[in-house]
Amino acid sequence: MELNKYIDHTLLKATATERDIIDLCNEAKKHKFFSVCINSSYIPLAKQLLKGSFVKICTVVGFPLGATATETKVFEAKQAIEAGAHEIDMVINIGFLKSKNYVEVFKDISDVKLAIGKTPLKVIIEISELSKNDIVKACEICLDAKADFVKTSTGFSKSGATLTAVKIMKKTVKNRAKIKASGGIGDSETAKKYIEVGVDRIGTSKGVAIVSEQMSEA
C-alpha cells in the first residue's frame, strides 16, 4: 500500500509563512504526495514551486466555518482555480444543516460545483458537530449536489476523523462519491485503517512522518 499517493499534504494554519509553504511543497515533491492543501493566498507560490511535478494543488473555500454566503464560496472557488488550484475543499453550511434547511445546504454545494465544473469538489461536513443522522443527511445532500468527495473535518473544530463516522459515510455514499478523512491522522497504522474502511484520500500535516514510518517498517 503506497500511502504517499493517498496524502493531501496539509498546512492551513493562519500563521503559515512563505518558508513553511516552500518546505511543504518540497516535501510533497520528495515524497510524491498526491497534493498540497493550502490556503488560497499561497496558490501562486505553490504553483511556481510545483511546476513540472505531479503534485496537485488543493485549496479550501468557506474555511473553516462554512458560514460564508454561497456567492462568496463560488467566487473563492473560481478565483482559486484561475490561480492554479486543481481541487477545492469547501466547508458545508453546518448551521443550515442543523436547522434542517436542506434546500440551502444543497444550493450552497451545488452552486459551487456548477461554477467549477470538472474540478474535483470535496465537501467538508465537520463530523464533530453532527449526529449520526446529520452525517447521513449531509452525505445524501452531497451526492444530490454532485460533489466528488465527502470529507470528515476541517481539523479546526473539536475533533477530527473517526473510523465510526467514515463507516457511516461509506455506507451512505457507497461508490457514488469518494471519501477524504482528515484531522488527527498522524501515523501509518492509523492511515492504513482508514484506507481499509474505504477512504480514498487522507488530509494530514503529518505526511512525512507517516511515509517515513511506513518505510522503516518495510
mmCIF file of C-alpha atoms in Angstrom:
data_model
loop_
_atom_site.group_PDB
_atom_site.id
_atom_site.type_symbol
_atom_site.label_atom_id
_atom_site.label_comp_id
_atom_site.label_asym_id
_atom_site.label_seq_id
_atom_site.Cartn_x
_atom_site.Cartn_y
_atom_site.Cartn_z
ATOM 1 C CA MET A 1 0.000 0.000 0.000
ATOM 2 C CA GLU A 2 1.632 3.248 -1.154
ATOM 3 C CA LEU A 3 0.383 5.664 1.491
ATOM 4 C CA ASN A 4 2.034 8.692 -0.145
ATOM 5 C CA LYS A 5 -0.444 8.512 -3.048
ATOM 6 C CA TYR A 6 -3.363 8.985 -0.646
ATOM 7 C CA ILE A 7 -1.987 12.052 1.121
ATOM 8 C CA ASP A 8 -3.024 15.682 0.744
ATOM 9 C CA HIS A 9 -0.012 17.260 2.489
ATOM 10 C CA THR A 10 -1.743 19.949 4.506
ATOM 11 C CA LEU A 11 -0.850 23.317 6.005
ATOM 12 C CA LEU A 12 -3.809 25.583 6.707
ATOM 13 C CA LYS A 13 -2.725 27.473 9.834
ATOM 14 C CA ALA A 14 -3.173 31.229 9.623
ATOM 15 C CA THR A 15 0.415 31.614 10.829
ATOM 16 C CA ALA A 16 1.923 29.627 7.938
ATOM 17 C CA THR A 17 4.797 31.591 6.410
ATOM 18 C CA GLU A 18 6.159 31.574 2.873
ATOM 19 C CA ARG A 19 9.095 29.498 4.161
ATOM 20 C CA ASP A 20 6.613 26.958 5.580
ATOM 21 C CA ILE A 21 4.877 26.670 2.194
ATOM 22 C CA ILE A 22 8.207 26.246 0.395
ATOM 23 C CA ASP A 23 9.101 23.419 2.795
ATOM 24 C CA LEU A 24 5.654 21.851 2.374
ATOM 25 C CA CYS A 25 5.926 21.820 -1.426
ATOM 26 C CA ASN A 26 9.471 20.445 -1.354
ATOM 27 C CA GLU A 27 8.354 17.655 0.980
ATOM 28 C CA ALA A 28 5.396 16.888 -1.300
ATOM 29 C CA LYS A 29 7.703 16.586 -4.303
ATOM 30 C CA LYS A 30 10.232 14.474 -2.415
ATOM 31 C CA HIS A 31 7.645 12.002 -1.112
ATOM 32 C CA LYS A 32 5.364 12.153 -4.180
ATOM 33 C CA PHE A 33 2.265 13.070 -2.191
ATOM 34 C CA PHE A 34 -0.984 13.433 -4.130
ATOM 35 C CA SER A 35 -1.308 17.133 -3.367
ATOM 36 C CA VAL A 36 -0.567 20.035 -1.082
ATOM 37 C CA CYS A 37 -3.611 21.505 0.665
ATOM 38 C CA ILE A 38 -3.088 25.204 1.378
ATOM 39 C CA ASN A 39 -4.931 28.473 1.815
ATOM 40 C CA SER A 40 -5.639 30.202 -1.486
ATOM 41 C CA SER A 41 -3.277 33.149 -0.937
ATOM 42 C CA TYR A 42 -0.372 30.732 -1.372
ATOM 43 C CA ILE A 43 -1.560 29.132 -4.634
ATOM 44 C CA PRO A 44 0.734 31.274 -6.868
ATOM 45 C CA LEU A 45 3.773 30.351 -4.758
ATOM 46 C CA ALA A 46 2.856 26.656 -4.732
ATOM 47 C CA LYS A 47 2.223 26.700 -8.491
ATOM 48 C CA GLN A 48 5.718 28.075 -9.051
ATOM 49 C CA LEU A 49 7.321 25.553 -6.684
ATOM 50 C CA LEU A 50 5.448 22.509 -8.013
ATOM 51 C CA LYS A 51 5.901 23.265 -11.712
ATOM 52 C CA GLY A 52 6.997 20.140 -13.553
ATOM 53 C CA SER A 53 5.898 17.794 -10.755
ATOM 54 C CA PHE A 54 2.826 15.583 -10.480
ATOM 55 C CA VAL A 55 1.806 17.098 -7.130
ATOM 56 C CA LYS A 56 -1.606 18.788 -7.300
ATOM 57 C CA ILE A 57 -2.687 21.966 -5.540
ATOM 58 C CA CYS A 58 -5.750 21.725 -3.317
ATOM 59 C CA THR A 59 -7.265 24.739 -1.576
ATOM 60 C CA VAL A 60 -10.105 25.486 0.834
ATOM 61 C CA VAL A 61 -13.281 27.531 0.419
ATOM 62 C CA GLY A 62 -15.552 28.916 3.146
ATOM 63 C CA PHE A 63 -12.912 27.730 5.566
ATOM 64 C CA PRO A 64 -13.033 26.842 8.410
ATOM 65 C CA LEU A 65 -16.596 27.749 9.474
ATOM 66 C CA GLY A 66 -18.624 27.192 6.305
ATOM 67 C CA ALA A 67 -20.936 30.068 7.200
ATOM 68 C CA THR A 68 -19.973 32.480 4.433
ATOM 69 C CA ALA A 69 -22.518 33.320 1.726
ATOM 70 C CA THR A 70 -22.786 30.899 -1.190
ATOM 71 C CA GLU A 71 -21.847 33.686 -3.609
ATOM 72 C CA THR A 72 -18.629 34.210 -1.656
ATOM 73 C CA LYS A 73 -17.787 30.492 -1.807
ATOM 74 C CA VAL A 74 -18.421 30.476 -5.560
ATOM 75 C CA PHE A 75 -16.144 33.487 -6.064
ATOM 76 C CA GLU A 76 -13.428 31.954 -3.868
ATOM 77 C CA ALA A 77 -13.554 28.664 -5.759
ATOM 78 C CA LYS A 78 -13.445 30.225 -9.225
ATOM 79 C CA GLN A 79 -10.633 32.577 -8.292
ATOM 80 C CA ALA A 80 -8.643 29.697 -6.774
ATOM 81 C CA ILE A 81 -8.904 27.653 -9.962
ATOM 82 C CA GLU A 82 -7.855 30.637 -12.068
ATOM 83 C CA ALA A 83 -4.815 30.990 -9.790
ATOM 84 C CA GLY A 84 -3.862 27.345 -10.316
ATOM 85 C CA ALA A 85 -5.776 25.132 -7.876
ATOM 86 C CA HIS A 86 -6.644 21.616 -9.092
ATOM 87 C CA GLU A 87 -9.096 20.672 -6.308
ATOM 88 C CA ILE A 88 -11.480 22.540 -3.998
ATOM 89 C CA ASP A 89 -12.322 21.569 -0.397
ATOM 90 C CA MET A 90 -15.375 23.564 0.699
ATOM 91 C CA VAL A 91 -16.997 23.620 4.124
ATOM 92 C CA ILE A 92 -20.694 22.793 4.326
ATOM 93 C CA ASN A 93 -23.020 25.351 5.956
ATOM 94 C CA ILE A 94 -23.275 23.480 9.259
ATOM 95 C CA GLY A 95 -25.832 25.882 10.723
ATOM 96 C CA PHE A 96 -28.214 25.390 7.801
ATOM 97 C CA LEU A 97 -27.793 21.610 8.063
ATOM 98 C CA LYS A 98 -28.571 21.596 11.786
ATOM 99 C CA SER A 99 -31.542 23.900 11.088
ATOM 100 C CA LYS A 100 -32.783 21.242 8.636
ATOM 101 C CA ASN A 101 -32.687 23.877 5.908
ATOM 102 C CA TYR A 102 -31.629 21.219 3.433
ATOM 103 C CA VAL A 103 -32.592 23.244 0.351
ATOM 104 C CA GLU A 104 -29.997 25.902 1.215
ATOM 105 C CA VAL A 105 -27.368 23.275 2.048
ATOM 106 C CA PHE A 106 -27.935 21.675 -1.356
ATOM 107 C CA LYS A 107 -27.854 25.029 -3.157
ATOM 108 C CA ASP A 108 -24.623 26.013 -1.406
ATOM 109 C CA ILE A 109 -22.805 22.888 -2.612
ATOM 110 C CA SER A 110 -24.480 22.691 -5.998
ATOM 111 C CA ASP A 111 -23.693 26.302 -6.903
ATOM 112 C CA VAL A 112 -20.004 25.784 -6.159
ATOM 113 C CA LYS A 113 -19.933 22.535 -8.145
ATOM 114 C CA LEU A 114 -21.666 24.148 -11.105
ATOM 115 C CA ALA A 115 -19.175 27.019 -11.012
ATOM 116 C CA ILE A 116 -16.089 24.794 -11.047
ATOM 117 C CA GLY A 117 -17.271 22.131 -13.489
ATOM 118 C CA LYS A 118 -14.988 19.111 -13.716
ATOM 119 C CA THR A 119 -12.642 20.320 -10.978
ATOM 120 C CA PRO A 120 -12.966 17.846 -8.062
ATOM 121 C CA LEU A 121 -15.063 19.197 -5.188
ATOM 122 C CA LYS A 122 -14.624 17.836 -1.667
ATOM 123 C CA VAL A 123 -17.299 18.872 0.830
ATOM 124 C CA ILE A 124 -16.218 19.067 4.468
ATOM 125 C CA ILE A 125 -19.173 18.088 6.669
ATOM 126 C CA GLU A 126 -17.404 18.592 10.054
ATOM 127 C CA ILE A 127 -18.434 15.346 11.748
ATOM 128 C CA SER A 128 -17.572 16.560 15.267
ATOM 129 C CA GLU A 129 -20.586 18.888 15.080
ATOM 130 C CA LEU A 130 -23.019 16.301 13.695
ATOM 131 C CA SER A 131 -25.170 13.417 14.914
ATOM 132 C CA LYS A 132 -25.190 10.110 13.038
ATOM 133 C CA ASN A 133 -28.400 11.166 11.260
ATOM 134 C CA ASP A 134 -26.838 14.530 10.363
ATOM 135 C CA ILE A 135 -23.835 12.753 8.823
ATOM 136 C CA VAL A 136 -26.098 10.555 6.710
ATOM 137 C CA LYS A 137 -28.193 13.536 5.590
ATOM 138 C CA ALA A 138 -25.105 15.616 4.775
ATOM 139 C CA CYS A 139 -23.719 12.795 2.641
ATOM 140 C CA GLU A 140 -27.041 12.372 0.821
ATOM 141 C CA ILE A 141 -27.149 16.085 0.011
ATOM 142 C CA CYS A 142 -23.544 15.972 -1.211
ATOM 143 C CA LEU A 143 -24.494 13.162 -3.599
ATOM 144 C CA ASP A 144 -27.517 15.092 -4.875
ATOM 145 C CA ALA A 145 -25.330 18.172 -5.412
ATOM 146 C CA LYS A 146 -22.794 16.107 -7.446
ATOM 147 C CA ALA A 147 -19.890 16.545 -5.013
ATOM 148 C CA ASP A 148 -16.923 14.341 -5.859
ATOM 149 C CA PHE A 149 -15.851 13.707 -2.248
ATOM 150 C CA VAL A 150 -17.289 13.961 1.238
ATOM 151 C CA LYS A 151 -14.657 14.941 3.797
ATOM 152 C CA THR A 152 -14.773 14.404 7.548
ATOM 153 C CA SER A 153 -13.294 17.516 9.095
ATOM 154 C CA THR A 154 -11.552 20.867 8.819
ATOM 155 C CA GLY A 155 -9.074 19.999 11.556
ATOM 156 C CA PHE A 156 -10.084 23.255 13.270
ATOM 157 C CA SER A 157 -13.112 22.007 15.227
ATOM 158 C CA LYS A 158 -13.459 19.921 18.403
ATOM 159 C CA SER A 159 -12.007 16.772 16.870
ATOM 160 C CA GLY A 160 -11.109 15.203 13.547
ATOM 161 C CA ALA A 161 -11.847 11.989 11.683
ATOM 162 C CA THR A 162 -13.221 8.861 13.348
ATOM 163 C CA LEU A 163 -13.476 5.371 11.891
ATOM 164 C CA THR A 164 -17.115 5.188 13.024
ATOM 165 C CA ALA A 165 -18.062 8.308 11.085
ATOM 166 C CA VAL A 166 -16.158 7.161 7.989
ATOM 167 C CA LYS A 167 -18.018 3.843 8.050
ATOM 168 C CA ILE A 168 -21.336 5.743 8.180
ATOM 169 C CA MET A 169 -20.193 7.959 5.309
ATOM 170 C CA LYS A 170 -19.081 4.974 3.208
ATOM 171 C CA LYS A 171 -22.340 3.110 3.828
ATOM 172 C CA THR A 172 -24.250 6.202 2.671
ATOM 173 C CA VAL A 173 -22.259 7.225 -0.415
ATOM 174 C CA LYS A 174 -21.187 3.684 -1.422
ATOM 175 C CA ASN A 175 -19.279 4.200 -4.672
ATOM 176 C CA ARG A 176 -21.132 7.323 -5.768
ATOM 177 C CA ALA A 177 -18.610 9.669 -4.130
ATOM 178 C CA LYS A 178 -15.147 9.323 -2.651
ATOM 179 C CA ILE A 179 -14.195 9.934 0.965
ATOM 180 C CA LYS A 180 -11.438 12.081 2.439
ATOM 181 C CA ALA A 181 -10.528 11.652 6.096
ATOM 182 C CA SER A 182 -8.731 14.489 7.852
ATOM 183 C CA GLY A 183 -7.951 15.594 11.375
ATOM 184 C CA GLY A 184 -5.813 13.607 13.782
ATOM 185 C CA ILE A 185 -4.277 11.092 11.365
ATOM 186 C CA GLY A 186 -0.592 11.078 12.252
ATOM 187 C CA ASP A 187 0.868 7.590 11.862
ATOM 188 C CA SER A 188 0.964 4.880 9.202
ATOM 189 C CA GLU A 189 -1.100 2.345 11.177
ATOM 190 C CA THR A 190 -3.986 4.807 11.557
ATOM 191 C CA ALA A 191 -3.753 5.847 7.904
ATOM 192 C CA LYS A 192 -3.960 2.213 6.795
ATOM 193 C CA LYS A 193 -7.045 1.621 8.967
ATOM 194 C CA TYR A 194 -8.855 4.489 7.258
ATOM 195 C CA ILE A 195 -7.923 3.243 3.802
ATOM 196 C CA GLU A 196 -9.128 -0.248 4.714
ATOM 197 C CA VAL A 197 -12.606 1.072 5.587
ATOM 198 C CA GLY A 198 -12.907 2.889 2.264
ATOM 199 C CA VAL A 199 -11.090 6.228 2.427
ATOM 200 C CA ASP A 200 -9.716 7.479 -0.898
ATOM 201 C CA ARG A 201 -7.682 10.427 0.397
ATOM 202 C CA ILE A 202 -6.107 11.467 3.694
ATOM 203 C CA GLY A 203 -5.614 15.080 4.719
ATOM 204 C CA THR A 204 -2.776 15.424 7.188
ATOM 205 C CA SER A 205 0.069 17.674 8.259
ATOM 206 C CA LYS A 206 1.950 14.538 9.341
ATOM 207 C CA GLY A 207 2.509 13.100 5.870
ATOM 208 C CA VAL A 208 6.290 12.963 6.166
ATOM 209 C CA ALA A 209 6.079 11.092 9.486
ATOM 210 C CA ILE A 210 3.517 8.660 8.039
ATOM 211 C CA VAL A 211 5.569 7.688 4.987
ATOM 212 C CA SER A 212 8.835 7.631 6.943
ATOM 213 C CA GLU A 213 7.245 5.260 9.438
ATOM 214 C CA GLN A 214 5.972 3.050 6.626
ATOM 215 C CA MET A 215 9.429 2.937 5.039
ATOM 216 C CA SER A 216 11.028 1.935 8.348
ATOM 217 C CA GLU A 217 8.502 -0.900 8.677
ATOM 218 C CA ALA A 218 9.349 -2.299 5.236
#
